[in-house]
Short mmCIF file of C-alpha atoms in Angstrom, two decimals:
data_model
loop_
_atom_site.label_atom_id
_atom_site.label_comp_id
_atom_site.label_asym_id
_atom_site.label_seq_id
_atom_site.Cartn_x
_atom_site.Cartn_y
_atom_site.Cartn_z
CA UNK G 1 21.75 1.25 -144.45
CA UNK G 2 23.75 0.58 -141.29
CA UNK G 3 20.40 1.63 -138.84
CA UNK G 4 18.05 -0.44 -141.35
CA UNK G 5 20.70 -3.70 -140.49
CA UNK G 6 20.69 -2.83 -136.88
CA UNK G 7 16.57 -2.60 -136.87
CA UNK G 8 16.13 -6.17 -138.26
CA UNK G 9 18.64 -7.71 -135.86
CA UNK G 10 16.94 -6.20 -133.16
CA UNK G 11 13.38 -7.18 -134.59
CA UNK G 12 15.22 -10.68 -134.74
CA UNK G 13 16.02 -10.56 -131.16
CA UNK G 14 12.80 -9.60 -129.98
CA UNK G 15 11.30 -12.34 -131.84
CA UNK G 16 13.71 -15.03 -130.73
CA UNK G 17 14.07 -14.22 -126.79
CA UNK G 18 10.64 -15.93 -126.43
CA UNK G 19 11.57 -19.00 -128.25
CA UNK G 20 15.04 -19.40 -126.77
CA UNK G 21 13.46 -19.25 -123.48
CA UNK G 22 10.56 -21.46 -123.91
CA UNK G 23 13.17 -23.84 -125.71
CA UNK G 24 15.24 -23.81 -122.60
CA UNK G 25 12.34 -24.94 -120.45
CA UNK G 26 11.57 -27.81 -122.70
CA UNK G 27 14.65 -28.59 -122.97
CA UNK G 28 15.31 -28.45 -118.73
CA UNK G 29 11.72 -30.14 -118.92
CA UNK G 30 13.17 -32.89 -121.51
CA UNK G 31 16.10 -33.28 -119.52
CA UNK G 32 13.70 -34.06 -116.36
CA UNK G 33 12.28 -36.48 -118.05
CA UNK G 34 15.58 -38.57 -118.30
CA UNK G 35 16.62 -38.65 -115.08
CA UNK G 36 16.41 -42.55 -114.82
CA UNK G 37 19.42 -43.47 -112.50
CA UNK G 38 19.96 -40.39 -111.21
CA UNK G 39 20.48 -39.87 -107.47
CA UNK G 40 17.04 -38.29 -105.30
CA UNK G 41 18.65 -36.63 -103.00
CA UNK G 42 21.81 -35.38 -104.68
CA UNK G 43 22.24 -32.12 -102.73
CA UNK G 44 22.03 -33.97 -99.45
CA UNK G 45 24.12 -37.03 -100.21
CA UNK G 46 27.00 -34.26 -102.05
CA UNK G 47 26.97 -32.28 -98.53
CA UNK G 48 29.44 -32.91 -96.01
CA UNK G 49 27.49 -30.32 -93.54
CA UNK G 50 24.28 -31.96 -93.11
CA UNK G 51 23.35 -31.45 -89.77
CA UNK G 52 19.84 -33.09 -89.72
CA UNK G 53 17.36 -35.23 -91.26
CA UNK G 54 13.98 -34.94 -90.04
CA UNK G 55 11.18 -37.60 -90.91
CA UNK G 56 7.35 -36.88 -90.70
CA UNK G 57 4.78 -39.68 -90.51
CA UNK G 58 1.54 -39.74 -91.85
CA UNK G 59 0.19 -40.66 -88.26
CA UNK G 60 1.66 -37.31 -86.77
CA UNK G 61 4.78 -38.97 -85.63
CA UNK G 62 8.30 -37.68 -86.07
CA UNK G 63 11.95 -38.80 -85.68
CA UNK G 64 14.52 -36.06 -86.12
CA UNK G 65 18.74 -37.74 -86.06
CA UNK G 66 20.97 -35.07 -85.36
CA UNK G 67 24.73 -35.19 -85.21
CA UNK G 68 26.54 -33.36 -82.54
CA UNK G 69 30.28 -33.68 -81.24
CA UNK G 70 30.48 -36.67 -83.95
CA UNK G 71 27.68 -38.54 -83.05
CA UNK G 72 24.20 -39.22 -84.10
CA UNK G 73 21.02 -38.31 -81.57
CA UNK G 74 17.58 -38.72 -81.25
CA UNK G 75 15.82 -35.17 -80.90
CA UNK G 76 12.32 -36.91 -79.62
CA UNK G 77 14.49 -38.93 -76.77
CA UNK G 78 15.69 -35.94 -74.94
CA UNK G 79 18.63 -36.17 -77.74
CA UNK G 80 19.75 -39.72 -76.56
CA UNK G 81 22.27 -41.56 -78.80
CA UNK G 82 21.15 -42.71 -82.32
CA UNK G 83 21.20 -46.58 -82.92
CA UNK G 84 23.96 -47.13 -85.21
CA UNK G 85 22.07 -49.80 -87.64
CA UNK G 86 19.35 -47.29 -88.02
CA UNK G 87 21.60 -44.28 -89.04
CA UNK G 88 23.66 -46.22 -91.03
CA UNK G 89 20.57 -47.78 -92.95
CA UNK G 90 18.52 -44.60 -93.30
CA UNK G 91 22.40 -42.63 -94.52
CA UNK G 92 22.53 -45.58 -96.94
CA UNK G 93 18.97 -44.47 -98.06
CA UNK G 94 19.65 -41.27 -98.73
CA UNK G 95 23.10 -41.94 -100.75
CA UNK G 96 21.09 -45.04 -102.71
CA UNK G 97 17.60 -43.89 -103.53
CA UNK G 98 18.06 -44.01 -107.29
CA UNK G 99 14.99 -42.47 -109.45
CA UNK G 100 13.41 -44.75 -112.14
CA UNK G 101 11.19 -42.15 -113.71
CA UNK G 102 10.22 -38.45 -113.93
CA UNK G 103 7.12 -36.72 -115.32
CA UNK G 104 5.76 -33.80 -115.16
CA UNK G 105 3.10 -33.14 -112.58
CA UNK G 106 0.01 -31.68 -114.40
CA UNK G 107 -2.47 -32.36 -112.26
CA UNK G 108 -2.17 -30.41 -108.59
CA UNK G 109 -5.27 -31.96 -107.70
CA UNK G 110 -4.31 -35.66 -108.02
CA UNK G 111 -1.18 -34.76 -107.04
CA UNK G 112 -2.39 -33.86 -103.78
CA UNK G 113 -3.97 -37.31 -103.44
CA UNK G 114 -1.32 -39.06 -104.49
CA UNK G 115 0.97 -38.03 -101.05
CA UNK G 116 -1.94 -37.70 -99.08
CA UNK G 117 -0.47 -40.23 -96.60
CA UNK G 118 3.46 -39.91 -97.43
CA UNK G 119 6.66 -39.97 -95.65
CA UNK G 120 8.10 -36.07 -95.45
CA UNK G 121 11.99 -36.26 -94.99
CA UNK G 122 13.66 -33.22 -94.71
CA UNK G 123 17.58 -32.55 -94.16
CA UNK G 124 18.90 -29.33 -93.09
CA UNK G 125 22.89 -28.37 -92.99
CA UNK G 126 24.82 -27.03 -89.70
CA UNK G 127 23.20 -23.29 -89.90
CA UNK G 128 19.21 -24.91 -90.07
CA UNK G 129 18.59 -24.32 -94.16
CA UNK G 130 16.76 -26.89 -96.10
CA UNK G 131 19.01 -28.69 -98.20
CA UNK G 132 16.28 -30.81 -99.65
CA UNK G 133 12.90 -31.51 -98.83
CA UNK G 134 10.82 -35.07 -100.37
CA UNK G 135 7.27 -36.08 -99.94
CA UNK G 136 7.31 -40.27 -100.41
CA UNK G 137 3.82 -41.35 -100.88
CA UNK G 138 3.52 -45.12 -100.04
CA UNK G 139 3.66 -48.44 -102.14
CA UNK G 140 0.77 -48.48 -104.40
CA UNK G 141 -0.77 -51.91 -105.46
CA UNK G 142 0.92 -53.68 -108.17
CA UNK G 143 3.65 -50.96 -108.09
CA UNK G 144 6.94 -51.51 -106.79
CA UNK G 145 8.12 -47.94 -107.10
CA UNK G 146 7.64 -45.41 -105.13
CA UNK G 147 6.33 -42.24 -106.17
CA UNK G 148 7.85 -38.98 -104.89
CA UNK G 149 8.24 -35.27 -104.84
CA UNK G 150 11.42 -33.05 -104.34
CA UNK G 151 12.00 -29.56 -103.35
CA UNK G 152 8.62 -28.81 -105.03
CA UNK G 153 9.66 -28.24 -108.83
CA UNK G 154 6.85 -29.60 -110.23
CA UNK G 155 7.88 -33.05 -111.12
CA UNK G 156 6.42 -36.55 -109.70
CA UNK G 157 9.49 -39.03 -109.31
CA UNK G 158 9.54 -42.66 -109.31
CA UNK G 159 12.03 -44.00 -106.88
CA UNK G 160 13.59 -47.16 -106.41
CA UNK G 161 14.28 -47.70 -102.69
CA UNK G 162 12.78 -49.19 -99.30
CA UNK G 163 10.84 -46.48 -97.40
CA UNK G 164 9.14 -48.60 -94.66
CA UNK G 165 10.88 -46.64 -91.81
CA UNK G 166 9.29 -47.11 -88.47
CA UNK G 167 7.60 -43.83 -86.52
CA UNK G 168 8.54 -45.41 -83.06
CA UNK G 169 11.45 -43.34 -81.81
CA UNK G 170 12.73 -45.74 -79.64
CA UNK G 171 13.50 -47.97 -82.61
CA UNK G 172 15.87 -45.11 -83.18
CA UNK G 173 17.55 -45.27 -80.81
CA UNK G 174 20.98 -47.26 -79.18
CA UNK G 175 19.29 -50.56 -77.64
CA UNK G 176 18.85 -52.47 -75.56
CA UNK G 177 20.29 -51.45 -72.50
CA UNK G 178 21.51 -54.68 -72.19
CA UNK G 179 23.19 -57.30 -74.08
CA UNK G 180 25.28 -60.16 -72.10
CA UNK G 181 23.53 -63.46 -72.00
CA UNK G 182 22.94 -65.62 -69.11
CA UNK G 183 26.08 -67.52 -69.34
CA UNK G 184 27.81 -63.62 -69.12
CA UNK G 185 26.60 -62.86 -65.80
CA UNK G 186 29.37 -63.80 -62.71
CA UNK G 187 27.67 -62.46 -59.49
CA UNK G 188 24.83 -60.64 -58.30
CA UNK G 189 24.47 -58.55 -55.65
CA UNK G 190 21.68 -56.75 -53.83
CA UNK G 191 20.41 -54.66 -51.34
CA UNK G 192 19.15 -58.22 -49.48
CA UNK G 193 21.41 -60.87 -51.45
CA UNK G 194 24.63 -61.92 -53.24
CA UNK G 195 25.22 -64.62 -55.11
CA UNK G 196 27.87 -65.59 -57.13
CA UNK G 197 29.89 -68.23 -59.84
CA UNK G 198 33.07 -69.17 -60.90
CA UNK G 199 32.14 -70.68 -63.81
CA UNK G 200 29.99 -69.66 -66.12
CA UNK G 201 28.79 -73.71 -66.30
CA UNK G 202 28.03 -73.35 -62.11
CA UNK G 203 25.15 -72.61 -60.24
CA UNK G 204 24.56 -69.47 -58.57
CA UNK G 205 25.64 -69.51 -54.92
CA UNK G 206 26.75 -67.74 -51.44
CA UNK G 207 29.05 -67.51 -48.71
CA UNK G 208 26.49 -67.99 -46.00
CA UNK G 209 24.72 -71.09 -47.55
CA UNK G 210 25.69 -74.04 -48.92
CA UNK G 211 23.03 -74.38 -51.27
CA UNK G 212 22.42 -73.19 -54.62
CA UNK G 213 20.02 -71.03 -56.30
CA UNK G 214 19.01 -71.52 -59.97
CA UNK G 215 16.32 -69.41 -60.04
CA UNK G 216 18.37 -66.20 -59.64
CA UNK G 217 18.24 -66.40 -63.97
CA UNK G 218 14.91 -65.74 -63.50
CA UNK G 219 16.30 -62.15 -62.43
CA UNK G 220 18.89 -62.40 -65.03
CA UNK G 221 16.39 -63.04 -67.82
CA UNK G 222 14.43 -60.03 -66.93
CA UNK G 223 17.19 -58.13 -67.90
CA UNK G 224 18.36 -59.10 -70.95
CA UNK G 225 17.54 -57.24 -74.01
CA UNK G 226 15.69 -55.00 -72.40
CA UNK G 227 14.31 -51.90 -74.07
CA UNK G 228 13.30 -48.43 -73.12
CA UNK G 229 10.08 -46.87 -73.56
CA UNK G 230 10.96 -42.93 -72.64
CA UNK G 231 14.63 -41.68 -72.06
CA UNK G 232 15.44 -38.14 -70.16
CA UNK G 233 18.21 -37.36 -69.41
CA UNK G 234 19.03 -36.49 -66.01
CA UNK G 235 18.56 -32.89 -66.13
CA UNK G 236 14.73 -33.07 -67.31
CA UNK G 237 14.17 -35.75 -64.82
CA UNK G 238 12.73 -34.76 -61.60
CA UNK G 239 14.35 -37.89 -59.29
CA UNK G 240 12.16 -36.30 -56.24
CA UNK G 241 9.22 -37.58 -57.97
CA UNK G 242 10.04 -40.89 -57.74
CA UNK G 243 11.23 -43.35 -54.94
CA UNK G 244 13.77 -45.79 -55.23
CA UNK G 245 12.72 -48.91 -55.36
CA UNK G 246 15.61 -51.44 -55.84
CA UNK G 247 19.62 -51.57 -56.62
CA UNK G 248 21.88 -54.21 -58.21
CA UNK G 249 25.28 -54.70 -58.97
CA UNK G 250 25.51 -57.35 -61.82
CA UNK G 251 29.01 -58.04 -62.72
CA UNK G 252 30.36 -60.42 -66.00
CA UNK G 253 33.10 -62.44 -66.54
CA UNK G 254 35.81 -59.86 -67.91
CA UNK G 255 35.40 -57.51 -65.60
CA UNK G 256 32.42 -55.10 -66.35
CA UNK G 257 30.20 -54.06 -63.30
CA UNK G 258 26.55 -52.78 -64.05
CA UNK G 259 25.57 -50.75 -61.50
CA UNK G 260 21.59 -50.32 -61.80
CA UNK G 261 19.19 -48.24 -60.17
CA UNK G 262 15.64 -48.54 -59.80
CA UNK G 263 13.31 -45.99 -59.26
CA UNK G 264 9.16 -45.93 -59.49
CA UNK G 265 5.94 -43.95 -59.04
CA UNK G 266 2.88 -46.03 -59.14
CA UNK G 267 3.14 -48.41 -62.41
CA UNK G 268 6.14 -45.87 -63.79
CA UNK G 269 9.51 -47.65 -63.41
CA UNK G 270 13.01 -45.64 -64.44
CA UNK G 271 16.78 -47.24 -64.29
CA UNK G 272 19.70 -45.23 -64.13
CA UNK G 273 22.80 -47.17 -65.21
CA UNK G 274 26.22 -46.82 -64.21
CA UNK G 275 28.89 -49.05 -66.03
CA UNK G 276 32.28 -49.32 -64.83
CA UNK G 277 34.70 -52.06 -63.65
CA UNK G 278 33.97 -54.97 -61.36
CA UNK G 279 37.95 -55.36 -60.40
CA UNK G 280 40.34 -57.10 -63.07
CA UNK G 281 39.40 -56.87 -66.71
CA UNK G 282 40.13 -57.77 -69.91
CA UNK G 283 40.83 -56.10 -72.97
CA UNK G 284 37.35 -56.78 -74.99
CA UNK G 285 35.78 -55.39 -71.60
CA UNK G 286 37.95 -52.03 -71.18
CA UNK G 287 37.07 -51.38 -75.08
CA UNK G 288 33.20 -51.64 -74.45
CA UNK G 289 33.48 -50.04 -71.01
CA UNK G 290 35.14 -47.02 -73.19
CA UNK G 291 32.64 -46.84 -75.74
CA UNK G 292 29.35 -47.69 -73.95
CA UNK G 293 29.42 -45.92 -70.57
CA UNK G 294 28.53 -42.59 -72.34
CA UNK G 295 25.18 -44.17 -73.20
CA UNK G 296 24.56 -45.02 -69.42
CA UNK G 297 26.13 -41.64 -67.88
CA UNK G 298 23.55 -39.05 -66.92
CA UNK G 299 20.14 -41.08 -68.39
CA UNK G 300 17.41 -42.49 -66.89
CA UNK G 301 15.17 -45.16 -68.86
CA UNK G 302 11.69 -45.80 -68.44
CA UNK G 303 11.41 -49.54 -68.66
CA UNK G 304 7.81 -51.81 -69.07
CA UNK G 305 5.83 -51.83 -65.90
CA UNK G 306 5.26 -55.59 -65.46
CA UNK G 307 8.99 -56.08 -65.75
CA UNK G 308 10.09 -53.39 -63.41
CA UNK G 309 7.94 -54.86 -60.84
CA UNK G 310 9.18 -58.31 -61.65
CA UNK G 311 13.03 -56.56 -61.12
CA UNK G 312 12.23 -54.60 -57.72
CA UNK G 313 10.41 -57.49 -56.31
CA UNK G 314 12.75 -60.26 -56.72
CA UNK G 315 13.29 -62.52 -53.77
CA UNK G 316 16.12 -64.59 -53.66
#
C-alpha cells in the first residue's frame, strides 16, 4: 500500500515539475511586464565599484569616462580630465533612467531594426566585467520614450530619460582652457612686449612709452574660452616635431600667472600651460591655483589653426 502511495506522488511530481517551471517563467515574464518605475540600470547605479562607462555611437564614435585616483578621465583624450557637468549629468542618467514599459521581444527580426542606429552604453566595475550592457535606439516620431534593451534578456524597454549625448570627445572633457574675462587680465608679457594695468577700468600700457594700447584685448579675446581639439599628454607628444612659435605670461588680478607656450608645425598649433602664481595672491586664487594646475601640468592642447596663428603673430 505504502509503494502504491509513493508511486502516485512520484507520478504527481513528474507531472507537475513541467508546470511549476513553465509557471515560474510566466510568472518572471508577468513580473517583466510590470516593471513601470523601475530603475534601467539598477546593477550599475547599486555598485559602488564601477570603474567605467563606455558609450558607442551609431556613427562609429566612442567616449569611454574612467575614474582613477578619484577622478573622472577621458580614455579617447590620452585619459585627460573628465568635464565635471558632463559626468555629473550622464551619473545622473544612469541613477534616473526610470522604465515606463516592458514587453516581451518576439520578433528578433524587427528587433534588430528597431536599434539599428542606437546608443550602446556599457559599464564595467574595477576588475573589467560587464555590469550592465543597454542598446538605446533613438526617439521615434510621435514617441517620447525611448525604446531599449538590457543585458540581452529578451525584453524591449521603454525608458523615460534624455539620451541625446554628444559623440565629440572633447565635449567630454574639462574646458575651456581658459576662463577669466577681459576685465581679469592685469599684464601681459611677451617675448617682444609687456604691457600692463592697475586697474582693471585702465588701458593697457608700458614703462618705455607713454602711450596706451587698447588693442592688446584683441590678444586677450583670442584667448578666452578657448577650446581644444586633441589633448596628449606630454609623454605621447613628440615636442621635436614641432617648433616653438610664441610665449606669454598673462597674469590676473589676484595673483594667478598663466604661463603659455606655443608650439606649431605647418597649420598644427599645440599650448602647453603652466599655472602658478604671479607674486601676491588671494585666497579665491590659491584655491583655483590648487585645484586647476593638475589640468595644465604635463598636457599639451591642440588649439584651432586660424586662432593659433592669430596668438603667435600678435604685434603689439
Amino acid at each position: 500500500m505504502l509503494r502504491q502511495h509513493f508511486k502516485i506522488a512520484f507520478l504527481l511530481l513528474i507531472l507537475l515539475t513541467p508546470l511549476t517551471i513553465w509557471g515560474g517563467i510566466v510568472g518572471v515574464e508577468h513580473i517583466r511586464t510590470l516593471a513601470r518605475g523601475n530603475y534601467f540600470f539598477e546593477q550599475t547605479r547599486s555598485r559602488p565599484d564601477i570603474f567605467s562607462i563606455s558609450i558607442t555611437f551609431p556613427n562609429g564614435k566612442s567616449v569611454s569616462v574612467e575614474k582613477k585616483d578619484s577622478f573622472w578621465h577621458i580614455k579617447e583624450a590620452d585619459d585627460y580630465y573628465a568635464s565635471f557637468t558632463r559626468v555629473n549629468a550622464l551619473v545622473k542618467l544612469i541613477r534616473d533612467t526610470v522604465i515606463y514599459r516592458a514587453d516581451k521581444a518576439r520578433d528578433d527580426t524587427y528587433a534588430e531594426t528597431l536599434f539599428t542606429n542606437s546608443v550602446h552604453i556599457t559599464s564595467r566595475d574595477i576588475y573589467g566585467n560587464i555590469v550592465d550592457v543597454a542598446d538605446i535606439a533613438p526617439l521615434r516620431d510621435g514617441n517620447k520614450f525611448h525604446n531599449a534593451r538590457l543585458n540581452n534578456d529578451g525584453f524591449i524597454y521603454q525608458l523615460i530619460g534624455d539620451f541625446s549625448l554628444s559623440s565629440n570627445v572633447m565635449d567630454w572633457v574639462q574646458m575651456p582652457l581658459f576662463a577669466w574675462d577681459n576685465d581679469f587680465v592685469k599684464s601681459v608679457h611677451s617675448e617682444n612686449f609687456e604691457v600692463y594695468r592697475r586697474f582693471r577700468s585702465d588701458d593697457f600700457r608700458n614703462d618705455k612709452e607713454n602711450r596706451t594700447y587698447p588693442h592688446v584685448l584683441n590678444l586677450i579675446n583670442n584667448f578666452l574660452y578657448l577650446g581644444a581639439e586633441e589633448i596628449k599628454h606630454a609623454s605621447n607628444f613628440d615636442l621635436q616635431n614641432y617648433q616653438k612659435s610664441g610665449y606669454y605670461e598673462i597674469t590676473l588680478f589676484g595673483g594667478l600667472l598663466y604661463q603659455i607656450s606655443i608650439y606649431n608645425k605647418g597649420d598644427e598649433y599645440w599650448l602647453s600651460i603652466r599655472l602658478t602664481r604671479g607674486g601676491i595672491i588671494n585666497q579665491a586664487s590659491l584655491k583655483i591655483l590648487k585645484e586647476n594646475s593638475m589640468l595644465y601640468d604635463g598636457w599639451f592642447f591642440k588649439i584651432n589653426s586660424d586662432k593659433g596663428q592669430l596668438i603667435s603673430g600678435f604685434v603689439l
